[in-house]
Amino acid sequence: MDPAEAEFLAEKELVTVIPNFSLDRIYLIGGDLGPFNPGLPVEVPLWLAVNLKQRQKCRLIPPEWMDAEKLEEIRDQERKEDTFTPMPSPYYMELTKLLLNYASDSIPKADEIRTLVKDTWDTRIAKLRLSADSFVRQQEAHAKLDNLTLMEINTTGTFLTQALDHMYKLRTNLQPAESAQSQDF
Amino acid sequence: MAEGLEVRELDSDGSSEELVLTPAQLLRSLEQAWLNEKFAPELLESKSEIVECVMEQLDHMESNLKRAKHGDLKVSIHRMEIERIRYVLSSYLRCRLVKIEKFFPHILEKEKSRAEGEPSILSPEEFAFAKEYMANTETYLKNVALKHMPPNLQKVDLLRLVPKPNLDSFVFLRVQERQENILVEPETDEQR
């Protein structure tokens, strides 16, 4: 799955916006939204929020976990544990990237947040790499990882599964030495 | 106003049951089908009812939009949603077509030997496509190479030559609800 598709899925998450226009309820196929009144917060999916912001029709409100102290706690927690800690949102990476790209003016301490999220991401990816490494070395048949997000899985997903497939094929085609036919010249 | 849509689903004991889905649930199940198809190594069961219902919803919304020319913002929001749904639907169908083209002899063989009550893995259109693809491939191979070969080598068994989907390939899966007693078999010595 490519990162753009993971972002596509993340765009369905609901975020709060403050519109500067008014519109009555809209009945989308996926659910109802609105009504929109200037100055009153309303929840919309991220794809719509980003689009409205680009047209300068609203202000984006960051989710409550996107705050410097909270993220610092999360980062420290992640560094302490050996396993993956639960993240505030299964799409934390995509949300951070999109919101900081389009709405950094309405997010306090945007740069700090960017750094904190990147640090957390790096720690988690390092853990994932270690885990994948030991999986391959010990030739396990399965592994269980809790609290991974889609974006993290995508970084190694295809490579890991294909590499494991190849190794499996090589292993199952090994012939024991006695029954192998050797060529005598 | 979300109206219930009827989707005929096969129940676990094989009897057909009508499930009433809201449009939002329909979209969720299209997405599930899309993700499952993307990550599975073989062609999965055809979800034609979901595809048809989604197409109906899209057409219905399109015709509503054509009539309502006013309200630029509303129209553009609806259009964006339609584009998103269309993307998921096309990606799902394209994923299936790629698998059909890759594994066509095995898929057609499976379809031929399917029991009466079992659900089909191909929709009628996909079935026609697969058959045509097979016929075209055979004609192509014949005209390009086989007819120039010595007579005893002119037959080609596509079922043996085309690689089968690798059902032992590694996959990622996510557990939706807590399950007890799932046994994942380790590689046995016979498999080594």
GROMACS .gro file of C-alpha atoms in nm:
model
  377
    1MET     CA    1   0.000   0.000   0.000
    2ASP     CA    2   0.154   0.334  -0.074
    3PRO     CA    3   0.179   0.623   0.170
    4ALA     CA    4  -0.068   0.821  -0.038
    5GLU     CA    5  -0.327   0.550   0.017
    6ALA     CA    6  -0.258   0.545   0.392
    7GLU     CA    7  -0.311   0.921   0.385
    8PHE     CA    8  -0.634   0.867   0.193
    9LEU     CA    9  -0.761   0.645   0.473
   10ALA     CA   10  -0.641   0.890   0.738
   11GLU     CA   11  -0.839   1.168   0.571
   12LYS     CA   12  -1.160   1.012   0.695
   13GLU     CA   13  -1.076   1.100   1.054
   14LEU     CA   14  -1.294   1.372   1.202
   15VAL     CA   15  -1.140   1.704   1.306
   16THR     CA   16  -1.294   2.022   1.445
   17VAL     CA   17  -1.305   2.333   1.231
   18ILE     CA   18  -1.448   2.681   1.277
   19PRO     CA   19  -1.614   2.790   0.953
   20ASN     CA   20  -1.652   3.150   0.844
   21PHE     CA   21  -1.956   3.081   0.628
   22SER     CA   22  -2.296   2.938   0.691
   23LEU     CA   23  -2.450   2.637   0.529
   24ASP     CA   24  -2.731   2.409   0.638
   25ARG     CA   25  -2.689   2.040   0.696
   26ILE     CA   26  -2.539   1.844   0.407
   27TYR     CA   27  -2.632   1.485   0.357
   28LEU     CA   28  -2.327   1.309   0.224
   29ILE     CA   29  -2.342   0.941   0.134
   30GLY     CA   30  -2.105   0.867   0.420
   31GLY     CA   31  -2.306   1.060   0.680
   32ASP     CA   32  -2.451   1.400   0.765
   33LEU     CA   33  -2.242   1.710   0.829
   34GLY     CA   34  -2.313   2.049   0.967
   35PRO     CA   35  -2.503   2.276   0.986
   36PHE     CA   36  -2.222   2.531   0.945
   37ASN     CA   37  -2.245   2.863   1.127
   38PRO     CA   38  -1.968   3.123   1.131
   39GLY     CA   39  -1.769   3.106   1.452
   40LEU     CA   40  -1.921   2.781   1.579
   41PRO     CA   41  -1.705   2.469   1.585
   42VAL     CA   42  -1.820   2.173   1.379
   43GLU     CA   43  -1.672   1.830   1.312
   44VAL     CA   44  -1.586   1.735   0.957
   45PRO     CA   45  -1.366   1.470   0.796
   46LEU     CA   46  -1.007   1.575   0.740
   47TRP     CA   47  -1.033   1.578   0.358
   48LEU     CA   48  -1.307   1.837   0.376
   49ALA     CA   49  -1.132   2.036   0.650
   50VAL     CA   50  -0.814   2.069   0.445
   51ASN     CA   51  -1.009   2.167   0.136
   52LEU     CA   52  -1.208   2.433   0.321
   53LYS     CA   53  -0.888   2.571   0.474
   54GLN     CA   54  -0.730   2.597   0.131
   55ARG     CA   55  -1.030   2.797   0.016
   56GLN     CA   56  -0.993   3.011   0.328
   57LYS     CA   57  -1.336   2.918   0.450
   58CYS     CA   58  -1.245   2.793   0.795
   59ARG     CA   59  -0.989   2.766   1.072
   60LEU     CA   60  -0.858   2.425   1.178
   61ILE     CA   61  -0.848   2.332   1.545
   62PRO     CA   62  -0.571   2.082   1.633
   63PRO     CA   63  -0.686   1.764   1.810
   64GLU     CA   64  -0.630   1.771   2.187
   65TRP     CA   65  -0.332   1.535   2.172
   66MET     CA   66  -0.146   1.768   1.936
   67ASP     CA   67   0.002   1.966   2.221
   68ALA     CA   68   0.370   2.006   2.307
   69GLU     CA   69   0.354   1.871   2.665
   70LYS     CA   70   0.136   1.574   2.580
   71LEU     CA   71   0.357   1.479   2.288
   72GLU     CA   72   0.665   1.511   2.505
   73GLU     CA   73   0.511   1.266   2.752
   74ILE     CA   74   0.427   1.029   2.468
   75ARG     CA   75   0.776   1.051   2.329
   76ASP     CA   76   0.935   0.979   2.667
   77GLN     CA   77   0.700   0.689   2.729
   78GLU     CA   78   0.789   0.542   2.391
   79ARG     CA   79   1.160   0.570   2.463
   80LYS     CA   80   1.121   0.394   2.798
   81GLU     CA   81   0.922   0.092   2.678
   82ASP     CA   82   1.055  -0.193   2.468
   83THR     CA   83   0.722  -0.260   2.304
   84PHE     CA   84   0.499  -0.018   2.120
   85THR     CA   85   0.287   0.214   2.330
   86PRO     CA   86  -0.063   0.303   2.214
   87MET     CA   87  -0.066   0.620   2.006
   88PRO     CA   88  -0.329   0.893   2.053
   89SER     CA   89  -0.458   0.830   1.704
   90PRO     CA   90  -0.407   0.541   1.462
   91TYR     CA   91  -0.320   0.805   1.204
   92TYR     CA   92  -0.103   1.032   1.415
   93MET     CA   93   0.166   1.070   1.149
   94GLU     CA   94  -0.069   1.161   0.863
   95LEU     CA   95  -0.273   1.398   1.081
   96THR     CA   96   0.040   1.574   1.200
   97LYS     CA   97   0.173   1.612   0.850
   98LEU     CA   98  -0.150   1.739   0.697
   99LEU     CA   99  -0.242   1.972   0.982
  100LEU     CA  100   0.107   2.119   1.011
  101ASN     CA  101   0.121   2.167   0.634
  102TYR     CA  102  -0.206   2.346   0.593
  103ALA     CA  103  -0.282   2.495   0.932
  104SER     CA  104   0.043   2.568   1.110
  105ASP     CA  105  -0.085   2.918   1.179
  106SER     CA  106  -0.359   2.787   1.407
  107ILE     CA  107  -0.136   2.539   1.590
  108PRO     CA  108   0.076   2.673   1.876
  109LYS     CA  109   0.443   2.560   1.888
  110ALA     CA  110   0.414   2.395   1.546
  111ASP     CA  111   0.786   2.335   1.504
  112GLU     CA  112   0.821   2.179   1.845
  113ILE     CA  113   0.530   1.951   1.769
  114ARG     CA  114   0.684   1.851   1.440
  115THR     CA  115   1.012   1.757   1.613
  116LEU     CA  116   0.841   1.567   1.893
  117VAL     CA  117   0.629   1.362   1.654
  118LYS     CA  118   0.933   1.289   1.439
  119ASP     CA  119   1.129   1.171   1.745
  120THR     CA  120   0.846   0.940   1.847
  121TRP     CA  121   0.823   0.808   1.491
  122ASP     CA  122   1.198   0.741   1.477
  123THR     CA  123   1.191   0.549   1.806
  124ARG     CA  124   0.901   0.336   1.688
  125ILE     CA  125   1.056   0.263   1.350
  126ALA     CA  126   1.378   0.158   1.521
  127LYS     CA  127   1.181  -0.086   1.738
  128LEU     CA  128   1.005  -0.217   1.430
  129ARG     CA  129   1.334  -0.274   1.251
  130LEU     CA  130   1.475  -0.465   1.551
  131SER     CA  131   1.163  -0.675   1.570
  132ALA     CA  132   1.169  -0.754   1.196
  133ASP     CA  133   1.537  -0.841   1.221
  134SER     CA  134   1.482  -1.092   1.501
  135PHE     CA  135   1.179  -1.234   1.318
  136VAL     CA  136   1.392  -1.307   1.015
  137ARG     CA  137   1.690  -1.437   1.210
  138GLN     CA  138   1.489  -1.681   1.417
  139GLN     CA  139   1.279  -1.786   1.118
  140GLU     CA  140   0.955  -1.760   1.309
  141ALA     CA  141   0.627  -1.837   1.142
  142HIS     CA  142   0.435  -1.550   1.296
  143ALA     CA  143   0.477  -1.246   1.515
  144LYS     CA  144   0.235  -1.030   1.707
  145LEU     CA  145   0.278  -0.656   1.744
  146ASP     CA  146   0.032  -0.436   1.925
  147ASN     CA  147  -0.031  -0.068   1.874
  148LEU     CA  148   0.135  -0.030   1.536
  149THR     CA  149  -0.016   0.221   1.299
  150LEU     CA  150  -0.074   0.167   0.929
  151MET     CA  151   0.192   0.415   0.819
  152GLU     CA  152   0.459   0.236   1.023
  153ILE     CA  153   0.356  -0.102   0.889
  154ASN     CA  154   0.378   0.035   0.536
  155THR     CA  155   0.742   0.134   0.568
  156THR     CA  156   0.854  -0.227   0.590
  157GLY     CA  157   0.539  -0.416   0.499
  158THR     CA  158   0.587  -0.511   0.137
  159PHE     CA  159   0.961  -0.564   0.166
  160LEU     CA  160   0.928  -0.775   0.479
  161THR     CA  161   0.654  -1.003   0.348
  162GLN     CA  162   0.827  -1.058   0.014
  163ALA     CA  163   1.163  -1.126   0.180
  164LEU     CA  164   0.999  -1.375   0.415
  165ASP     CA  165   0.827  -1.540   0.119
  166HIS     CA  166   1.159  -1.586  -0.060
  167MET     CA  167   1.324  -1.726   0.249
  168TYR     CA  168   1.036  -1.966   0.302
  169LYS     CA  169   1.065  -2.087  -0.056
  170LEU     CA  170   1.437  -2.138  -0.017
  171ARG     CA  171   1.390  -2.326   0.309
  172THR     CA  172   1.120  -2.559   0.183
  173ASN     CA  173   1.320  -2.648  -0.125
  174LEU     CA  174   1.624  -2.764   0.065
  175GLN     CA  175   1.691  -3.129  -0.004
  176PRO     CA  176   1.856  -3.344   0.264
  177ALA     CA  177   2.212  -3.431   0.164
  178GLU     CA  178   2.164  -3.808   0.122
  179SER     CA  179   1.883  -3.794  -0.125
  180ALA     CA  180   2.028  -3.516  -0.336
  181GLN     CA  181   2.153  -3.636  -0.665
  182SER     CA  182   2.501  -3.531  -0.727
  183GLN     CA  183   2.646  -3.514  -1.068
  184ASP     CA  184   2.942  -3.733  -1.133
  185PHE     CA  185   3.162  -3.647  -1.420
  186MET     CA  186  -3.154   1.098   0.596
  187ALA     CA  187  -2.986   0.764   0.574
  188GLU     CA  188  -3.218   0.509   0.425
  189GLY     CA  189  -3.157   0.141   0.465
  190LEU     CA  190  -3.025  -0.035   0.159
  191GLU     CA  191  -3.091  -0.398   0.106
  192VAL     CA  192  -2.792  -0.616   0.040
  193ARG     CA  193  -2.831  -0.985   0.002
  194GLU     CA  194  -2.563  -1.158   0.203
  195LEU     CA  195  -2.499  -1.526   0.242
  196ASP     CA  196  -2.540  -1.630   0.599
  197SER     CA  197  -2.301  -1.874   0.763
  198ASP     CA  198  -2.526  -2.171   0.698
  199GLY     CA  199  -2.557  -2.083   0.331
  200SER     CA  200  -2.906  -1.937   0.341
  201SER     CA  201  -2.942  -1.600   0.185
  202GLU     CA  202  -3.036  -1.322   0.423
  203GLU     CA  203  -3.122  -0.964   0.353
  204LEU     CA  204  -2.909  -0.724   0.550
  205VAL     CA  205  -3.026  -0.369   0.565
  206LEU     CA  206  -2.724  -0.139   0.552
  207THR     CA  207  -2.707   0.234   0.585
  208PRO     CA  208  -2.506   0.407   0.311
  209ALA     CA  209  -2.230   0.474   0.564
  210GLN     CA  210  -2.210   0.104   0.650
  211LEU     CA  211  -2.210   0.022   0.279
  212LEU     CA  212  -1.909   0.246   0.227
  213ARG     CA  213  -1.735   0.083   0.524
  214SER     CA  214  -1.791  -0.262   0.377
  215LEU     CA  215  -1.662  -0.146   0.036
  216GLU     CA  216  -1.349  -0.022   0.209
  217GLN     CA  217  -1.308  -0.350   0.398
  218ALA     CA  218  -1.345  -0.545   0.073
  219TRP     CA  219  -1.089  -0.314  -0.091
  220LEU     CA  220  -0.830  -0.355   0.185
  221ASN     CA  221  -0.881  -0.732   0.204
  222GLU     CA  222  -0.842  -0.767  -0.172
  223LYS     CA  223  -0.529  -0.552  -0.169
  224PHE     CA  224  -0.348  -0.755   0.093
  225ALA     CA  225  -0.461  -1.109   0.008
  226PRO     CA  226  -0.240  -1.313  -0.226
  227GLU     CA  227  -0.532  -1.472  -0.415
  228LEU     CA  228  -0.860  -1.355  -0.563
  229LEU     CA  229  -1.127  -1.328  -0.294
  230GLU     CA  230  -1.501  -1.381  -0.323
  231SER     CA  231  -1.675  -1.137  -0.552
  232LYS     CA  232  -1.872  -0.873  -0.364
  233SER     CA  233  -2.102  -0.781  -0.651
  234GLU     CA  234  -2.387  -0.676  -0.428
  235ILE     CA  235  -2.173  -0.415  -0.257
  236VAL     CA  236  -2.038  -0.292  -0.590
  237GLU     CA  237  -2.386  -0.262  -0.737
  238CYS     CA  238  -2.526  -0.078  -0.436
  239VAL     CA  239  -2.235   0.166  -0.435
  240MET     CA  240  -2.280   0.233  -0.809
  241GLU     CA  241  -2.648   0.296  -0.746
  242GLN     CA  242  -2.568   0.545  -0.469
  243LEU     CA  243  -2.315   0.724  -0.689
  244ASP     CA  244  -2.555   0.749  -0.984
  245HIS     CA  245  -2.832   0.871  -0.758
  246MET     CA  246  -2.608   1.142  -0.610
  247GLU     CA  247  -2.479   1.243  -0.955
  248SER     CA  248  -2.830   1.291  -1.088
  249ASN     CA  249  -2.926   1.494  -0.781
  250LEU     CA  250  -2.626   1.717  -0.837
  251LYS     CA  251  -2.709   1.768  -1.202
  252ARG     CA  252  -3.047   1.905  -1.108
  253ALA     CA  253  -2.930   2.128  -0.821
  254LYS     CA  254  -2.715   2.383  -1.003
  255HIS     CA  255  -2.721   2.644  -0.726
  256GLY     CA  256  -2.522   2.628  -0.402
  257ASP     CA  257  -2.168   2.601  -0.538
  258LEU     CA  258  -2.018   2.496  -0.205
  259LYS     CA  259  -2.261   2.213  -0.139
  260VAL     CA  260  -2.221   2.080  -0.491
  261SER     CA  261  -1.842   2.085  -0.470
  262ILE     CA  262  -1.844   1.905  -0.134
  263HIS     CA  263  -2.071   1.633  -0.271
  264ARG     CA  264  -1.853   1.603  -0.580
  265MET     CA  265  -1.541   1.557  -0.368
  266GLU     CA  266  -1.706   1.277  -0.177
  267ILE     CA  267  -1.817   1.112  -0.500
  268GLU     CA  268  -1.459   1.126  -0.630
  269ARG     CA  269  -1.329   0.961  -0.315
  270ILE     CA  270  -1.583   0.681  -0.332
  271ARG     CA  271  -1.515   0.633  -0.702
  272TYR     CA  272  -1.144   0.599  -0.627
  273VAL     CA  273  -1.200   0.320  -0.375
  274LEU     CA  274  -1.437   0.140  -0.610
  275SER     CA  275  -1.205   0.162  -0.911
  276SER     CA  276  -0.905   0.060  -0.707
  277TYR     CA  277  -1.095  -0.244  -0.579
  278LEU     CA  278  -1.203  -0.350  -0.926
  279ARG     CA  279  -0.859  -0.286  -1.072
  280CYS     CA  280  -0.695  -0.495  -0.799
  281ARG     CA  281  -0.926  -0.784  -0.885
  282LEU     CA  282  -0.855  -0.750  -1.258
  283VAL     CA  283  -0.480  -0.760  -1.194
  284LYS     CA  284  -0.523  -1.085  -1.001
  285ILE     CA  285  -0.751  -1.230  -1.269
  286GLU     CA  286  -0.493  -1.154  -1.537
  287LYS     CA  287  -0.219  -1.305  -1.323
  288PHE     CA  288  -0.391  -1.628  -1.227
  289PHE     CA  289  -0.651  -1.675  -1.499
  290PRO     CA  290  -0.626  -2.053  -1.564
  291HIS     CA  291  -0.653  -2.137  -1.192
  292ILE     CA  292  -0.940  -1.899  -1.139
  293LEU     CA  293  -1.136  -2.039  -1.433
  294GLU     CA  294  -1.063  -2.393  -1.312
  295LYS     CA  295  -1.187  -2.307  -0.964
  296GLU     CA  296  -1.500  -2.151  -1.108
  297LYS     CA  297  -1.570  -2.461  -1.319
  298SER     CA  298  -1.537  -2.696  -1.023
  299ARG     CA  299  -1.737  -2.480  -0.785
  300ALA     CA  300  -2.031  -2.647  -0.607
  301GLU     CA  301  -2.384  -2.518  -0.668
  302GLY     CA  302  -2.449  -2.329  -0.343
  303GLU     CA  303  -2.104  -2.175  -0.308
  304PRO     CA  304  -2.061  -1.809  -0.380
  305SER     CA  305  -1.874  -1.719  -0.694
  306ILE     CA  306  -1.532  -1.559  -0.690
  307LEU     CA  307  -1.605  -1.379  -1.016
  308SER     CA  308  -1.883  -1.144  -1.113
  309PRO     CA  309  -2.052  -1.222  -1.447
  310GLU     CA  310  -1.853  -0.944  -1.621
  311GLU     CA  311  -1.528  -1.065  -1.467
  312PHE     CA  312  -1.607  -1.419  -1.575
  313ALA     CA  313  -1.659  -1.306  -1.935
  314PHE     CA  314  -1.335  -1.106  -1.914
  315ALA     CA  315  -1.141  -1.405  -1.780
  316LYS     CA  316  -1.270  -1.636  -2.050
  317GLU     CA  317  -1.190  -1.385  -2.325
  318TYR     CA  318  -0.845  -1.327  -2.177
  319MET     CA  319  -0.778  -1.701  -2.177
  320ALA     CA  320  -0.896  -1.741  -2.535
  321ASN     CA  321  -0.690  -1.443  -2.649
  322THR     CA  322  -0.378  -1.570  -2.472
  323GLU     CA  323  -0.414  -1.912  -2.630
  324THR     CA  324  -0.463  -1.765  -2.977
  325TYR     CA  325  -0.168  -1.532  -2.926
  326LEU     CA  326   0.067  -1.809  -2.813
  327LYS     CA  327  -0.049  -2.027  -3.100
  328ASN     CA  328   0.004  -1.763  -3.364
  329VAL     CA  329   0.329  -1.626  -3.234
  330ALA     CA  330   0.513  -1.943  -3.141
  331LEU     CA  331   0.327  -2.268  -3.120
  332LYS     CA  332   0.228  -2.314  -3.480
  333HIS     CA  333   0.592  -2.290  -3.581
  334MET     CA  334   0.692  -2.566  -3.343
  335PRO     CA  335   0.715  -2.934  -3.437
  336PRO     CA  336   0.370  -3.098  -3.420
  337ASN     CA  337   0.418  -3.287  -3.095
  338LEU     CA  338   0.504  -2.969  -2.903
  339GLN     CA  339   0.210  -2.761  -3.014
  340LYS     CA  340  -0.003  -2.807  -2.706
  341VAL     CA  341   0.050  -2.589  -2.404
  342ASP     CA  342  -0.111  -2.655  -2.066
  343LEU     CA  343  -0.173  -2.311  -1.922
  344LEU     CA  344  -0.293  -2.457  -1.595
  345ARG     CA  345   0.050  -2.600  -1.529
  346LEU     CA  346   0.255  -2.320  -1.678
  347VAL     CA  347   0.095  -2.017  -1.513
  348PRO     CA  348   0.213  -1.989  -1.152
  349LYS     CA  349  -0.048  -2.051  -0.884
  350PRO     CA  350  -0.122  -1.786  -0.625
  351ASN     CA  351   0.111  -1.835  -0.333
  352LEU     CA  352  -0.119  -1.927  -0.048
  353ASP     CA  353   0.177  -1.966   0.186
  354SER     CA  354   0.286  -1.609   0.148
  355PHE     CA  355   0.326  -1.394   0.457
  356VAL     CA  356   0.054  -1.141   0.525
  357PHE     CA  357  -0.025  -0.876   0.781
  358LEU     CA  358  -0.355  -0.911   0.952
  359ARG     CA  359  -0.537  -0.704   1.208
  360VAL     CA  360  -0.764  -0.860   1.469
  361GLN     CA  361  -1.096  -0.675   1.488
  362GLU     CA  362  -1.237  -0.840   1.797
  363ARG     CA  363  -1.082  -1.045   2.071
  364GLN     CA  364  -1.061  -1.409   1.969
  365GLU     CA  365  -0.964  -1.705   2.180
  366ASN     CA  366  -0.799  -2.022   2.069
  367ILE     CA  367  -0.652  -1.924   1.739
  368LEU     CA  368  -0.373  -2.161   1.654
  369VAL     CA  369  -0.106  -2.049   1.415
  370GLU     CA  370   0.079  -2.357   1.307
  371PRO     CA  371   0.453  -2.324   1.306
  372GLU     CA  372   0.638  -2.458   1.007
  373THR     CA  373   0.636  -2.833   1.047
  374ASP     CA  374   0.929  -3.051   0.961
  375GLU     CA  375   0.752  -3.191   0.657
  376GLN     CA  376   0.731  -2.847   0.514
  377ARG     CA  377   1.103  -2.792   0.548
   0.00000   0.00000   0.00000
